[in-house]
Short mmCIF file of C-alpha atoms in Angstrom, two decimals:
data_model
loop_
_atom_site.label_atom_id
_atom_site.label_comp_id
_atom_site.label_asym_id
_atom_site.label_seq_id
_atom_site.Cartn_x
_atom_site.Cartn_y
_atom_site.Cartn_z
CA UNK A 1 6.38 22.64 13.39
CA UNK A 2 4.27 26.15 14.87
CA UNK A 3 2.55 26.20 11.66
CA UNK A 4 1.50 22.29 11.41
CA UNK A 5 0.60 22.32 15.11
CA UNK A 6 -1.21 25.31 14.35
CA UNK A 7 -2.99 23.72 11.83
CA UNK A 8 -3.92 20.09 13.74
CA UNK A 9 -4.81 22.25 17.04
CA UNK A 10 -8.06 24.35 14.88
CA UNK A 11 -8.49 21.04 13.11
CA UNK A 12 -12.42 19.48 13.14
CA UNK A 13 -12.04 16.79 16.31
CA UNK A 14 -13.43 13.53 15.45
CA UNK A 15 -14.87 10.29 17.97
CA UNK A 16 -14.00 7.36 15.79
CA UNK A 17 -10.44 7.26 17.61
CA UNK A 18 -11.59 8.19 20.82
CA UNK A 19 -9.70 6.37 23.67
CA UNK A 20 -7.25 5.32 21.06
CA UNK A 21 -3.60 6.20 21.32
CA UNK A 22 -1.63 6.75 18.17
CA UNK A 23 1.60 7.97 16.14
CA UNK A 24 1.41 9.33 12.62
CA UNK A 25 4.45 10.07 10.94
CA UNK A 26 5.23 12.96 8.16
CA UNK A 27 2.73 15.36 8.70
CA UNK A 28 5.41 17.84 7.68
CA UNK A 29 2.85 19.19 4.90
CA UNK A 30 -0.77 20.57 4.75
CA UNK A 31 -1.86 18.06 2.55
CA UNK A 32 -0.02 14.90 3.48
CA UNK A 33 -1.89 11.67 4.15
CA UNK A 34 -1.36 11.58 7.84
CA UNK A 35 -2.83 15.16 8.28
CA UNK A 36 -6.22 13.86 7.54
CA UNK A 37 -6.73 10.99 10.68
CA UNK A 38 -6.34 12.21 14.19
CA UNK A 39 -5.66 15.86 15.89
CA UNK A 40 -2.03 15.01 17.03
CA UNK A 41 1.13 16.75 19.33
CA UNK A 42 3.82 17.05 16.66
CA UNK A 43 7.38 16.53 17.20
CA UNK A 44 9.95 16.98 14.68
CA UNK A 45 12.34 13.76 13.81
CA UNK A 46 13.67 11.59 11.29
CA UNK A 47 11.49 8.28 10.48
CA UNK A 48 14.26 6.28 9.46
CA UNK A 49 16.26 7.11 12.51
CA UNK A 50 16.12 4.26 15.04
CA UNK A 51 17.09 6.57 18.05
CA UNK A 52 13.93 8.79 17.17
CA UNK A 53 11.20 5.90 16.26
CA UNK A 54 11.93 4.32 19.60
CA UNK A 55 11.92 7.65 21.96
CA UNK A 56 8.14 8.79 20.18
CA UNK A 57 7.19 4.74 21.16
CA UNK A 58 8.46 5.27 24.63
CA UNK A 59 7.26 8.93 24.41
CA UNK A 60 3.90 7.52 24.46
CA UNK A 61 4.09 4.93 26.71
CA UNK A 62 4.99 7.43 29.14
CA UNK A 63 3.25 10.19 28.70
CA UNK A 64 0.03 7.78 27.86
CA UNK A 65 0.35 4.60 29.64
CA UNK A 66 0.02 2.74 26.20
CA UNK A 67 -0.03 2.32 22.33
CA UNK A 68 -2.64 1.54 20.08
CA UNK A 69 -2.11 2.99 15.86
CA UNK A 70 1.03 3.38 14.73
CA UNK A 71 0.35 4.93 10.82
CA UNK A 72 3.96 5.38 8.98
CA UNK A 73 3.47 7.82 6.14
CA UNK A 74 7.46 8.99 5.51
CA UNK A 75 8.05 9.03 1.69
CA UNK A 76 10.19 9.91 -0.84
CA UNK A 77 9.64 10.03 -4.56
CA UNK A 78 12.87 10.35 -6.55
CA UNK A 79 12.45 11.59 -10.85
CA UNK A 80 14.89 9.43 -12.29
CA UNK A 81 15.06 6.96 -14.48
CA UNK A 82 16.71 3.91 -14.54
CA UNK A 83 20.10 4.69 -16.13
CA UNK A 84 20.73 7.53 -14.11
CA UNK A 85 19.78 5.93 -10.66
CA UNK A 86 22.54 5.73 -8.48
CA UNK A 87 23.15 3.48 -6.15
CA UNK A 88 22.95 6.22 -3.45
CA UNK A 89 19.58 7.36 -5.06
CA UNK A 90 18.36 4.39 -4.71
CA UNK A 91 19.39 3.42 -1.43
CA UNK A 92 18.23 6.64 -0.09
CA UNK A 93 14.66 5.81 -0.92
CA UNK A 94 15.41 2.62 0.51
CA UNK A 95 15.99 4.19 3.82
CA UNK A 96 13.14 6.94 3.85
CA UNK A 97 9.89 4.20 2.23
CA UNK A 98 11.34 1.04 3.62
CA UNK A 99 13.51 1.14 6.48
CA UNK A 100 11.58 3.90 8.33
CA UNK A 101 8.69 1.27 8.06
CA UNK A 102 10.70 -1.19 9.67
CA UNK A 103 11.72 1.13 12.70
CA UNK A 104 8.05 1.38 13.39
CA UNK A 105 7.04 -2.25 13.11
CA UNK A 106 9.91 -3.12 15.42
CA UNK A 107 9.72 -0.29 17.83
CA UNK A 108 5.54 0.13 17.85
CA UNK A 109 5.46 -3.57 18.46
CA UNK A 110 7.28 -3.61 21.55
CA UNK A 111 5.06 -0.96 22.79
CA UNK A 112 1.94 -2.33 21.72
CA UNK A 113 3.20 -6.27 23.31
CA UNK A 114 2.55 -4.53 27.12
CA UNK A 115 -0.21 -4.55 28.78
CA UNK A 116 -1.32 -1.88 31.27
CA UNK A 117 -4.03 -1.81 32.93
CA UNK A 118 -4.50 0.84 35.06
CA UNK A 119 -4.35 3.19 31.32
CA UNK A 120 -7.65 0.71 30.05
CA UNK A 121 -5.51 -1.98 28.06
CA UNK A 122 -5.49 -5.27 29.26
CA UNK A 123 -3.72 -6.91 26.91
CA UNK A 124 -1.29 -6.27 23.89
CA UNK A 125 -3.16 -5.17 21.43
CA UNK A 126 -2.52 -2.91 18.20
CA UNK A 127 -2.87 -2.10 14.37
CA UNK A 128 0.12 -0.77 12.41
CA UNK A 129 -0.71 0.52 9.26
CA UNK A 130 2.83 1.45 6.61
CA UNK A 131 1.78 3.28 3.50
CA UNK A 132 2.85 1.54 0.40
CA UNK A 133 1.62 2.47 -2.66
CA UNK A 134 -0.22 1.53 -6.49
CA UNK A 135 3.42 1.34 -7.75
CA UNK A 136 4.10 -1.72 -5.41
CA UNK A 137 1.60 -3.59 -7.26
CA UNK A 138 2.44 -3.79 -11.21
CA UNK A 139 4.69 -1.58 -13.08
CA UNK A 140 4.59 1.86 -14.99
CA UNK A 141 3.75 3.48 -11.30
CA UNK A 142 7.03 4.53 -10.23
CA UNK A 143 9.96 4.67 -10.74
CA UNK A 144 12.46 1.99 -9.75
CA UNK A 145 13.99 2.69 -6.67
CA UNK A 146 10.44 3.86 -5.56
CA UNK A 147 8.41 0.55 -6.56
CA UNK A 148 11.07 -1.56 -4.90
CA UNK A 149 10.71 0.18 -1.54
CA UNK A 150 6.81 0.19 -1.63
CA UNK A 151 7.29 -3.60 -2.43
CA UNK A 152 9.66 -3.89 0.64
CA UNK A 153 6.70 -2.04 2.87
CA UNK A 154 3.89 -4.99 1.42
CA UNK A 155 6.31 -7.57 2.21
CA UNK A 156 7.23 -6.27 5.68
CA UNK A 157 3.38 -6.12 6.30
CA UNK A 158 3.06 -9.77 5.67
CA UNK A 159 6.05 -10.78 7.14
CA UNK A 160 5.78 -9.13 10.53
CA UNK A 161 1.77 -10.12 10.92
CA UNK A 162 2.80 -13.74 10.50
CA UNK A 163 5.83 -13.13 13.38
CA UNK A 164 3.42 -10.95 15.48
CA UNK A 165 0.97 -14.42 15.69
CA UNK A 166 -1.00 -14.46 18.64
CA UNK A 167 -1.06 -11.33 20.37
CA UNK A 168 -3.65 -9.34 18.56
CA UNK A 169 -1.23 -6.92 16.90
CA UNK A 170 -1.91 -6.47 13.32
CA UNK A 171 -0.27 -4.72 10.26
CA UNK A 172 -1.50 -3.93 7.19
CA UNK A 173 -0.17 -1.59 4.74
CA UNK A 174 -1.94 0.73 1.92
CA UNK A 175 -1.42 1.02 -1.36
CA UNK A 176 -2.77 4.86 -2.62
CA UNK A 177 -2.84 5.64 -6.29
CA UNK A 178 -1.31 9.10 -7.58
CA UNK A 179 -2.72 11.47 -4.46
CA UNK A 180 -1.45 15.29 -4.45
CA UNK A 181 0.48 15.95 -1.27
CA UNK A 182 3.59 17.90 -1.15
CA UNK A 183 5.46 14.73 -2.38
CA UNK A 184 3.60 14.63 -5.38
CA UNK A 185 2.43 18.44 -6.08
CA UNK A 186 5.46 18.74 -9.01
CA UNK A 187 3.48 16.35 -11.35
CA UNK A 188 -0.25 18.18 -10.74
CA UNK A 189 2.18 21.62 -11.22
CA UNK A 190 3.35 20.12 -14.52
CA UNK A 191 0.08 19.18 -15.78
CA UNK A 192 -1.50 22.49 -14.60
CA UNK A 193 1.50 24.38 -16.83
CA UNK A 194 0.85 22.26 -19.65
CA UNK A 195 -3.25 22.32 -20.13
CA UNK A 196 -2.45 18.54 -19.33
CA UNK A 197 -4.29 18.52 -15.24
CA UNK A 198 -7.33 16.28 -17.06
CA UNK A 199 -4.68 13.73 -18.57
CA UNK A 200 -2.96 13.05 -15.01
CA UNK A 201 -6.20 10.01 -13.79
CA UNK A 202 -7.39 9.34 -17.35
CA UNK A 203 -6.49 5.25 -16.76
CA UNK A 204 -8.44 5.44 -13.71
CA UNK A 205 -11.64 3.10 -13.69
CA UNK A 206 -13.22 5.23 -11.43
CA UNK A 207 -13.54 7.45 -14.34
CA UNK A 208 -12.19 11.08 -12.06
CA UNK A 209 -9.94 11.62 -8.92
CA UNK A 210 -11.80 11.76 -5.55
CA UNK A 211 -14.33 10.23 -3.90
CA UNK A 212 -17.23 8.27 -5.70
CA UNK A 213 -19.89 10.41 -5.42
CA UNK A 214 -17.85 12.41 -8.01
CA UNK A 215 -18.80 10.11 -10.92
CA UNK A 216 -22.27 11.01 -10.54
CA UNK A 217 -21.60 14.74 -9.70
CA UNK A 218 -19.07 14.70 -13.28
CA UNK A 219 -19.67 12.26 -15.84
CA UNK A 220 -17.26 13.92 -17.37
CA UNK A 221 -15.19 15.61 -14.36
CA UNK A 222 -13.57 18.79 -14.53
CA UNK A 223 -10.17 18.84 -15.13
CA UNK A 224 -9.20 20.24 -11.39
CA UNK A 225 -10.75 17.06 -9.65
CA UNK A 226 -8.54 14.63 -8.08
CA UNK A 227 -7.90 12.64 -4.87
CA UNK A 228 -6.95 14.38 -1.60
CA UNK A 229 -5.58 12.63 1.21
CA UNK A 230 -8.67 12.32 3.20
CA UNK A 231 -10.29 9.15 0.87
CA UNK A 232 -6.35 7.34 1.77
CA UNK A 233 -6.99 8.72 5.59
CA UNK A 234 -10.03 7.34 5.71
CA UNK A 235 -8.97 3.54 4.49
CA UNK A 236 -6.08 4.98 7.43
CA UNK A 237 -8.93 5.05 9.63
CA UNK A 238 -10.84 1.90 8.79
CA UNK A 239 -7.77 -0.60 9.63
CA UNK A 240 -7.27 1.48 12.95
CA UNK A 241 -10.67 1.24 13.62
CA UNK A 242 -11.02 -2.62 16.30
CA UNK A 243 -14.06 -3.04 13.50
CA UNK A 244 -11.03 -4.18 11.34
CA UNK A 245 -9.40 -6.60 13.75
CA UNK A 246 -9.87 -9.78 11.38
CA UNK A 247 -7.53 -7.89 9.06
CA UNK A 248 -4.61 -9.35 9.11
CA UNK A 249 -1.44 -8.72 6.65
CA UNK A 250 -3.15 -7.54 4.06
CA UNK A 251 -2.45 -4.92 1.20
CA UNK A 252 -5.14 -2.60 0.23
CA UNK A 253 -5.56 -0.36 -2.81
CA UNK A 254 -6.90 2.61 -2.68
CA UNK A 255 -6.84 4.38 -6.44
CA UNK A 256 -10.08 3.79 -8.12
CA UNK A 257 -9.16 0.73 -9.33
CA UNK A 258 -6.25 1.23 -11.50
CA UNK A 259 -4.47 -1.29 -10.35
CA UNK A 260 -7.21 -4.09 -11.27
CA UNK A 261 -6.69 -4.06 -15.19
CA UNK A 262 -4.18 -3.45 -17.79
CA UNK A 263 -3.63 0.38 -18.66
CA UNK A 264 -6.21 1.72 -21.41
CA UNK A 265 -5.97 5.32 -22.66
CA UNK A 266 -9.90 5.94 -23.36
CA UNK A 267 -11.55 6.28 -26.73
CA UNK A 268 -8.21 4.54 -28.18
CA UNK A 269 -9.14 0.47 -29.30
CA UNK A 270 -8.59 -2.24 -27.12
#
C-alpha cells in the first residue's frame, strides 16, 4: 500500500479530470490499467466484497459530497483448459471479474443519483466504466471462465445503462487485447524466455503492440514493443469525460484491430 501511495503521490498531475471525484479499483500493481488514469488516495479492499464497495462509495460522498466516475479494473485470469477448470475456479473467476462489476454498478449508481449543489453537483450524473476483454467478443482470447466472466461484464453495461435511464448516469465497458500488467506478466516473461516475444502480437492488424505512431516508427516492430496500460486508460479517460456524454451502454474494443477479423498468422496464405 505504501509503495502504491508513494507512486501516486509522485505521479504527474493531469487536468482533464479536474473537479471530478473518481474511484478506480485494482491499482495493486504499478503496471495496472487503473494506475494510468488519475492520482488517487489508496485504500485496500476486495472489489468483490459488497461492504467494501459500499463503504468506499459512502466515503467518497462523505469526504467529497459527490461521485462522478467509477472505473472498475479488478481482474483474475486462470490458465486452466476446459476439462481442468473446476467449478470452484469458475466461480472464483466470476466473483472477481463479474460480481465486482455488479457491485460497482449497484453502489456507485446510488451515490451518483444524489445531487449536491453545495458540492457542485446540481443533478444526478456520472460515468461507470467496466473493464471487460477482447476475449469477451470472440473465442480464442482466453479460458472459458475468463471469457465468460468478461462477456457478462459487457451485458451488465448494456442492461444497467437501460435500467439507469433518464438520470444522466452512463455505463460502458472497455475490451482490451493483451496488455502487459501484473495479471499478464507471466505471458510476457514466458515469451521472452523462449524467444517468442515478437510473436505475442503477430495477429494484431495494427502491426505492433503500442500506440499508432509505433507503426510509423517501426514498420517491423522490435520484439519488445507492446501495449501499455496508458493506452487503455486513455479510452477510459474519454468515457469519463463529459465530451462523451452521449456514449452509453457501449463496449469499446481497444485491441489494435484484433477483433475486427478472423486471426491470420502473417506470412501464411489466407
